[in-house]
Amino acid sequence: MAYQETTTTGYGTRVGRSFQSIGSGILLFCIGTALLWWNEGRAVKTNDMLDEVEKNYVEMENPNKKDASLEGELVCGSAMATTEDSLSDSKFGIGAVAIGLQRKVEYYQWVEHSEEKSEDKLGGKEVTTTTYSYTQEWISQPIQSGRFKDPAYQEKNFVLTTIEPEEHWAENVSFGAYKLSENLIHSISSAEPMMLNIDSTLLAKMNKDAGQVVVRQFGGKADSLKLVHMTDNQLYFGYSPSSPSVGDVRVTFEKIVPAKVTVFAVVNGDSFKAYKAKNGKRFQTLVMGKRDAADILESEHTANTTWLWILRIVGILMVIGGLKGIFGFLETILKVVPFIANIIGWGVGVVCTIIGIAWSLIVIALAWLFYRPLLAICLLAIAGFLVWVFAFKGKDKLKELAKKAQKQPDTQVAPAAE
């Protein structure tokens, strides 16, 4: 059964907090505005940079042979990424000749989830009921269950062992007759499971250590317990990999193997570096497989547009949230009569949303005035329309809501008489 916790916040405390939120609202509004301005400039500069790249790159016909004429040129070419470097995971005594070696760790734990439901009471008090529920999940870090709200779940979490995730990368990775830079090497994603061959003595020691944890947690004997299982590319700490229990740990090993890749960068001796556009933006990329330059640039343009809209939405929501934080005290002051406060709160929310969107469009338009004047004019027109709707239509709607509030039956405040 879910565990619930109920708290009551007095009217005075709520009003005090609402005035304190004005400062955070102003800060959020300013950050949102700055984000919108920066995002538009970032998107335009990135788009201009990609257009410049499209005009200046040359095809690298044969990366397997060095070409002195390509020195300093922005090139796009495909070849096998290979290495002779040997990588090892010293903790488990395993290794391979590979571009990368990765150790991933997960813990099976109780996870706390919470859901809040608040209710306004006459007189301005707020009663908040928080419902806590618990599920068992694989997560990347152990959870301290001693902080759980439900006493029945406190101290239930433990782990058979604690292991840090790790990554190892080759320093020398060839791209035909050239070498890849560190940034490009880390972009290779040809991961494959790494079959394990861990020394039996080490396995026995890990099993003994895990058994001692079980004894401390539950009592009993550790000698007969088999708690460490090695299957394919996974090392599992627990009774059964097919039936996980709280405290189990699984460690997965992968290696980055040689693969065909496409590099888009500037030739720098026997390696590569980023291309620097006229506006200062830098560009270099490595994608898996053989890809055309046009295809890569189209993907980059798409990614740029996607991030533009994501950050626009985030910025607009921050601006609206900031305005609501600034003017939220108006609703809180009227919480002595919840129905009236809800009406005012709805009105404040609508007004803040309209003004927030209008302000955001103005900021976006002003930013674009430096780069795309025609689009900026269109955005300013839309913002002006929203302001007009608020100025001439919003007032009538608020008057209508106020009249409805005055006509509410007396039963809305009847409990006060009791």
XYZ file of C-alpha atoms in Angstrom:
418
model
C 0.000 0.000 0.000
C 1.287 3.474 -0.905
C 2.610 5.647 1.892
C 1.102 9.128 2.295
C 2.327 12.242 4.046
C 0.118 15.290 4.649
C 1.434 18.772 5.347
C -0.414 22.025 5.999
C 0.962 25.425 5.017
C -0.527 28.486 6.695
C -1.805 31.529 4.829
C 0.939 33.828 6.107
C 3.670 31.394 5.080
C 2.170 31.042 1.624
C 1.986 34.799 1.125
C 5.585 35.191 2.326
C 6.784 32.530 -0.095
C 4.871 34.119 -2.957
C 6.672 37.429 -2.386
C 9.994 35.605 -2.149
C 9.270 33.973 -5.501
C 9.233 37.398 -7.159
C 13.037 37.461 -7.127
C 13.355 33.964 -8.593
C 10.672 34.879 -11.133
C 12.664 37.892 -12.294
C 15.797 35.743 -12.549
C 13.954 33.057 -14.540
C 12.479 35.697 -16.842
C 15.926 37.188 -17.515
C 17.531 33.775 -18.128
C 14.733 32.818 -20.518
C 15.127 36.081 -22.410
C 18.900 35.636 -22.660
C 18.458 32.040 -23.826
C 16.078 33.110 -26.600
C 18.471 35.811 -27.788
C 21.515 33.535 -27.687
C 19.693 30.649 -29.363
C 18.675 32.683 -32.391
C 22.228 33.920 -32.898
C 23.594 30.398 -32.415
C 21.189 28.942 -34.992
C 21.939 31.593 -37.601
C 25.709 31.313 -37.122
C 25.533 27.525 -37.349
C 23.437 27.725 -40.508
C 25.859 30.205 -42.087
C 28.779 28.019 -41.083
C 27.201 24.934 -42.695
C 26.511 26.918 -45.871
C 30.163 27.963 -45.911
C 31.267 24.356 -45.401
C 29.103 23.267 -48.321
C 30.857 25.730 -50.617
C 34.415 24.987 -49.497
C 34.781 21.240 -48.997
C 36.463 18.852 -51.444
C 36.048 15.106 -51.790
C 38.845 12.972 -50.375
C 39.017 10.390 -53.131
C 41.599 8.044 -51.614
C 42.274 8.379 -47.855
C 44.580 5.352 -48.062
C 47.214 7.507 -49.760
C 48.502 10.827 -48.435
C 47.923 13.741 -50.776
C 50.034 16.847 -50.159
C 47.597 18.976 -52.193
C 44.914 18.401 -49.528
C 46.957 19.987 -46.739
C 44.769 22.616 -45.028
C 41.738 21.660 -47.123
C 38.306 20.865 -45.739
C 37.680 17.311 -46.917
C 35.032 14.617 -46.745
C 36.162 11.016 -47.164
C 35.441 7.447 -46.076
C 37.855 4.752 -44.905
C 38.313 2.046 -42.265
C 39.143 3.248 -38.766
C 41.633 0.740 -37.368
C 44.129 0.449 -34.524
C 46.860 -1.783 -33.178
C 46.598 -0.426 -29.635
C 45.900 -2.940 -26.883
C 43.450 -1.800 -24.204
C 42.892 -3.408 -20.830
C 40.586 -3.255 -17.834
C 43.050 -3.752 -14.980
C 40.372 -4.377 -12.340
C 39.078 -7.487 -14.102
C 42.224 -8.464 -15.964
C 40.695 -8.417 -19.418
C 41.834 -6.675 -22.585
C 41.679 -6.554 -26.358
C 43.108 -4.827 -29.387
C 40.333 -2.309 -29.930
C 39.533 1.335 -30.523
C 37.673 1.537 -27.232
C 36.870 -0.556 -24.159
C 33.821 0.289 -22.057
C 32.646 -0.963 -18.673
C 29.009 -0.200 -17.790
C 27.552 -0.820 -14.318
C 23.933 -1.107 -13.134
C 22.426 -1.717 -9.691
C 19.066 -3.309 -8.887
C 17.486 -1.038 -6.272
C 14.285 0.122 -4.703
C 13.408 3.516 -6.236
C 11.115 6.030 -4.550
C 8.480 7.898 -6.577
C 6.322 10.730 -5.260
C 3.114 12.382 -6.388
C 1.733 15.547 -4.810
C -1.857 16.736 -4.619
C -2.605 20.153 -3.095
C -5.937 21.522 -1.934
C -6.774 25.086 -0.915
C -8.887 25.605 2.208
C -10.981 28.559 3.299
C -8.813 30.958 5.245
C -5.854 30.550 2.926
C -4.364 27.311 4.185
C -3.001 24.719 1.770
C -3.131 21.001 2.498
C -0.657 18.945 0.462
C -0.880 15.174 0.313
C 2.213 13.427 -1.008
C 1.884 9.796 -2.033
C 5.067 7.728 -2.131
C 5.367 4.509 -4.097
C 8.316 2.166 -4.592
C 9.502 0.038 -7.495
C 12.522 -2.147 -8.170
C 14.623 -0.915 -11.107
C 18.049 -1.162 -12.727
C 19.801 2.186 -12.219
C 23.309 3.587 -12.702
C 24.014 4.504 -9.047
C 23.081 2.946 -5.674
C 20.304 4.688 -3.739
C 20.448 5.432 -0.006
C 17.113 3.984 1.099
C 17.585 5.427 4.587
C 16.222 8.659 3.144
C 12.965 7.054 1.967
C 9.806 8.455 3.513
C 8.111 5.122 4.111
C 9.749 3.454 7.167
C 8.889 0.047 5.693
C 11.334 0.660 2.827
C 14.096 2.374 4.764
C 17.402 0.487 4.874
C 16.129 -2.017 2.298
C 18.681 -1.099 -0.344
C 22.163 -2.539 -0.344
C 24.608 -3.678 -3.034
C 26.747 -6.790 -3.292
C 29.615 -4.707 -4.632
C 30.360 -1.193 -5.843
C 32.120 -0.809 -9.192
C 32.859 2.369 -11.100
C 32.103 2.561 -14.842
C 35.164 3.098 -17.045
C 36.157 3.873 -20.601
C 39.503 3.303 -22.291
C 40.337 4.657 -25.754
C 43.140 3.926 -28.172
C 45.543 6.798 -28.786
C 46.499 5.692 -32.297
C 43.607 5.121 -34.664
C 44.332 5.068 -38.392
C 42.050 6.414 -41.077
C 43.678 5.049 -44.191
C 47.051 6.788 -44.387
C 45.997 9.356 -41.767
C 45.384 9.358 -37.999
C 42.220 10.412 -36.236
C 42.263 13.127 -33.569
C 40.986 12.347 -30.055
C 37.611 14.023 -30.606
C 36.994 12.046 -33.771
C 38.066 8.782 -32.110
C 35.493 9.271 -29.355
C 32.783 9.654 -32.015
C 33.206 6.061 -33.215
C 30.269 3.966 -32.036
C 30.898 0.477 -33.458
C 30.377 -1.242 -30.102
C 30.303 -5.018 -29.829
C 29.957 -7.300 -26.785
C 33.327 -8.276 -25.348
C 33.396 -11.947 -24.399
C 34.796 -12.413 -20.908
C 37.607 -14.653 -19.754
C 38.216 -13.623 -16.164
C 40.719 -15.536 -14.051
C 39.081 -18.129 -11.763
C 41.049 -16.910 -8.745
C 39.691 -13.401 -9.192
C 36.166 -14.778 -9.620
C 36.516 -16.741 -6.385
C 37.669 -13.634 -4.516
C 34.772 -11.544 -5.867
C 32.354 -14.331 -4.912
C 33.768 -14.434 -1.369
C 33.514 -10.642 -0.974
C 29.905 -10.648 -2.224
C 29.093 -13.540 0.134
C 30.357 -11.550 3.108
C 27.996 -8.709 2.160
C 25.077 -11.173 2.124
C 26.093 -12.535 5.535
C 26.211 -9.020 7.006
C 22.841 -8.212 5.488
C 20.931 -11.424 6.146
C 23.131 -13.703 8.245
C 23.960 -17.336 7.429
C 27.059 -18.789 5.789
C 28.890 -17.435 2.762
C 31.007 -20.446 1.783
C 28.363 -22.240 -0.274
C 26.943 -19.187 -2.033
C 27.488 -18.748 -5.763
C 26.979 -15.034 -6.272
C 29.181 -14.209 -9.247
C 28.121 -15.359 -12.718
C 30.050 -14.806 -15.958
C 27.908 -14.994 -19.095
C 29.038 -13.737 -22.508
C 29.970 -10.065 -21.974
C 28.320 -9.663 -18.575
C 29.529 -10.193 -15.037
C 26.566 -10.640 -12.712
C 26.631 -10.328 -8.919
C 23.554 -12.025 -7.454
C 21.799 -15.363 -7.031
C 20.299 -15.524 -10.532
C 20.791 -13.279 -13.590
C 17.321 -14.282 -14.831
C 15.604 -13.288 -11.576
C 17.160 -10.097 -10.167
C 16.909 -9.175 -6.493
C 17.621 -5.931 -4.679
C 21.370 -5.608 -4.226
C 22.275 -7.352 -7.485
C 24.873 -5.721 -9.734
C 25.534 -6.315 -13.414
C 28.659 -5.193 -15.220
C 28.610 -5.163 -19.017
C 31.737 -4.978 -21.182
C 31.859 -3.697 -24.754
C 34.655 -2.969 -27.189
C 34.749 -0.487 -30.055
C 35.906 -2.430 -33.088
C 37.368 -1.240 -36.430
C 34.683 0.064 -38.759
C 34.203 2.131 -41.884
C 33.626 5.788 -41.050
C 33.284 9.083 -42.873
C 35.323 12.067 -41.729
C 34.438 15.682 -42.471
C 37.328 17.890 -41.282
C 40.432 19.841 -42.282
C 43.593 17.934 -43.182
C 46.341 18.824 -40.712
C 49.556 16.989 -41.584
C 48.815 13.306 -41.089
C 45.721 14.024 -38.973
C 42.653 16.289 -38.915
C 41.412 19.403 -37.159
C 38.190 21.401 -37.017
C 37.243 23.816 -39.797
C 36.916 27.417 -38.593
C 34.280 29.433 -40.444
C 34.441 33.179 -41.023
C 32.012 33.782 -38.159
C 34.196 31.800 -35.734
C 32.084 28.646 -35.596
C 34.000 25.390 -35.839
C 33.012 22.227 -37.651
C 34.291 18.671 -37.774
C 32.405 15.412 -37.590
C 32.762 11.673 -37.883
C 29.783 9.520 -38.841
C 29.548 5.771 -39.085
C 29.619 4.114 -42.490
C 30.142 5.602 -45.923
C 28.146 8.819 -46.249
C 27.928 11.548 -48.857
C 28.860 15.101 -47.867
C 25.411 16.329 -48.927
C 23.761 13.752 -46.675
C 25.921 14.739 -43.703
C 25.252 18.452 -44.177
C 21.518 17.828 -44.486
C 21.602 15.961 -41.162
C 23.543 18.830 -39.582
C 20.984 21.365 -40.827
C 18.170 19.206 -39.457
C 19.883 18.919 -36.081
C 20.412 22.679 -36.003
C 16.721 23.319 -36.694
C 15.670 20.756 -34.088
C 17.813 22.373 -31.394
C 16.575 25.797 -32.454
C 12.970 24.834 -31.717
C 13.776 22.883 -28.562
C 15.614 25.861 -27.060
C 12.929 28.250 -28.292
C 10.255 26.287 -26.443
C 12.420 26.062 -23.327
C 13.108 29.805 -23.451
C 9.435 30.701 -23.917
C 8.396 28.434 -21.031
C 11.052 30.033 -18.821
C 9.790 33.514 -19.681
C 6.178 32.529 -18.942
C 7.235 30.758 -15.740
C 9.179 33.833 -14.670
C 6.168 36.096 -15.186
C 3.960 33.721 -13.215
C 6.521 33.759 -10.429
C 6.539 37.566 -10.411
C 2.750 38.000 -10.335
C 1.798 34.787 -8.529
C 1.381 36.677 -5.239
C -1.888 38.145 -6.570
C -3.488 34.701 -6.538
C -1.934 33.740 -3.203
C -3.225 36.848 -1.425
C -6.782 35.870 -2.389
C -6.431 32.255 -1.223
C -8.653 33.041 1.786
C -11.496 32.399 -0.682
C -10.218 29.589 -2.939
C -12.845 30.012 -5.661
C -12.041 33.692 -6.173
C -8.312 32.915 -6.049
C -8.728 30.269 -8.742
C -10.499 32.744 -11.014
C -7.766 35.333 -10.507
C -5.081 32.654 -10.840
C -6.531 31.532 -14.155
C -6.615 35.130 -15.347
C -3.030 35.758 -14.209
C -1.945 32.577 -15.970
C -3.611 33.605 -19.226
C -2.196 37.115 -19.070
C 1.328 35.859 -18.257
C 1.137 33.324 -21.079
C 0.044 35.918 -23.641
C 2.583 38.493 -22.497
C 5.297 35.816 -22.243
C 4.700 34.607 -25.802
C 4.508 38.163 -27.107
C 7.726 39.145 -25.302
C 9.474 36.008 -26.575
C 8.470 36.747 -30.153
C 9.752 40.296 -29.779
C 13.099 39.031 -28.436
C 13.339 36.486 -31.269
C 12.446 39.147 -33.833
C 14.997 41.620 -32.498
C 17.673 38.904 -32.569
C 16.802 38.045 -36.139
C 16.915 41.722 -37.155
C 20.684 41.316 -37.164
C 20.493 38.369 -39.564
C 17.066 37.923 -41.238
C 15.138 41.230 -41.362
C 12.161 39.868 -43.367
C 11.363 37.100 -40.881
C 11.846 39.517 -37.985
C 9.143 41.803 -39.381
C 6.705 38.862 -39.604
C 7.395 37.869 -35.989
C 6.906 41.438 -34.782
C 3.547 41.503 -36.568
C 2.444 38.322 -34.758
C 3.618 39.728 -31.417
C 1.697 42.934 -32.089
C -1.447 40.950 -32.809
C -1.147 39.091 -29.494
C -0.696 42.362 -27.628
C -3.791 43.721 -29.357
C -5.800 40.627 -28.383
C -4.725 41.030 -24.778
C -5.305 44.784 -24.638
C -8.740 44.860 -26.268
C -10.162 41.381 -25.848
C -8.572 40.225 -22.596
C -10.104 43.029 -20.524
C -13.610 42.063 -21.620
C -13.001 38.435 -20.701
C -11.690 39.340 -17.250
C -14.725 41.566 -16.610
C -16.977 38.679 -17.575
C -15.188 36.346 -15.144
C -15.442 38.910 -12.362
C -19.215 39.193 -12.868
C -19.558 35.402 -12.695
C -17.602 35.364 -9.443
C -19.929 37.916 -7.884
C -22.978 35.848 -8.835
C -21.735 32.651 -7.113
C -24.171 31.311 -4.479
C -23.479 31.902 -0.809
C -22.798 28.194 -0.301
C -19.244 28.809 -1.471
C -18.466 30.475 1.872
C -20.949 28.566 4.068
C -18.279 26.509 5.900
C -16.892 29.698 7.475
C -20.178 30.210 9.333
C -19.842 26.820 11.018
